[in-house]
Amino acid sequence: MKMPRLEKIIGFLDEFSKKEDFFYKNQIHLRDLLVAKMKQKKDDKTIVFSIKMFNY
């Protein structure tokens, strides 16, 4: 994994931790949070793959 991605995801993890049930039920919020933290478009492969893997 690229270092800049790891640095971006650290801020995301603070907001994500202990809210897994909320994000499982509200995956649009999860996507939007990832988009904001990663500074990517909502249809970028990284975002789509992250949401897909969250469901496994």
XYZ file of C-alpha atoms in Angstrom:
56
model
C 0.000 0.000 0.000
C 1.222 3.479 -0.762
C 2.328 5.638 2.174
C 0.121 8.636 1.301
C -2.917 6.342 1.358
C -1.932 5.058 4.776
C -1.562 8.590 6.079
C -5.005 9.552 4.744
C -6.681 6.483 6.207
C -5.458 7.213 9.756
C -7.923 10.104 10.080
C -10.664 7.892 8.705
C -10.016 5.178 11.270
C -10.607 7.597 14.139
C -14.117 8.325 12.862
C -14.789 4.723 11.828
C -13.774 2.928 14.988
C -16.631 1.558 17.089
C -19.222 2.665 14.495
C -19.144 -0.439 12.315
C -22.846 -1.191 12.828
C -23.836 2.348 11.852
C -21.741 2.213 8.689
C -23.008 -1.269 7.806
C -26.560 0.070 7.863
C -25.610 3.407 6.228
C -23.028 2.574 3.599
C -23.547 5.858 1.750
C -22.174 7.615 4.851
C -19.216 5.243 4.849
C -18.565 5.966 1.184
C -18.862 9.718 1.708
C -16.461 9.628 4.655
C -13.935 7.642 2.613
C -14.308 10.043 -0.316
C -13.648 13.017 1.949
C -10.657 11.470 3.732
C -9.070 9.932 0.630
C -9.824 12.965 -1.569
C -11.097 10.775 -4.380
C -14.255 10.522 -6.451
C -17.035 8.275 -5.192
C -16.700 5.990 -8.213
C -12.915 5.540 -8.015
C -11.797 1.920 -7.780
C -10.255 2.342 -4.327
C -13.518 3.642 -2.850
C -15.718 1.039 -4.550
C -13.393 -1.794 -3.540
C -13.254 -0.560 0.065
C -17.037 -0.607 0.366
C -17.188 -4.030 -1.259
C -14.616 -5.452 1.167
C -16.404 -3.898 4.141
C -19.345 -6.183 3.367
C -17.309 -9.387 3.655
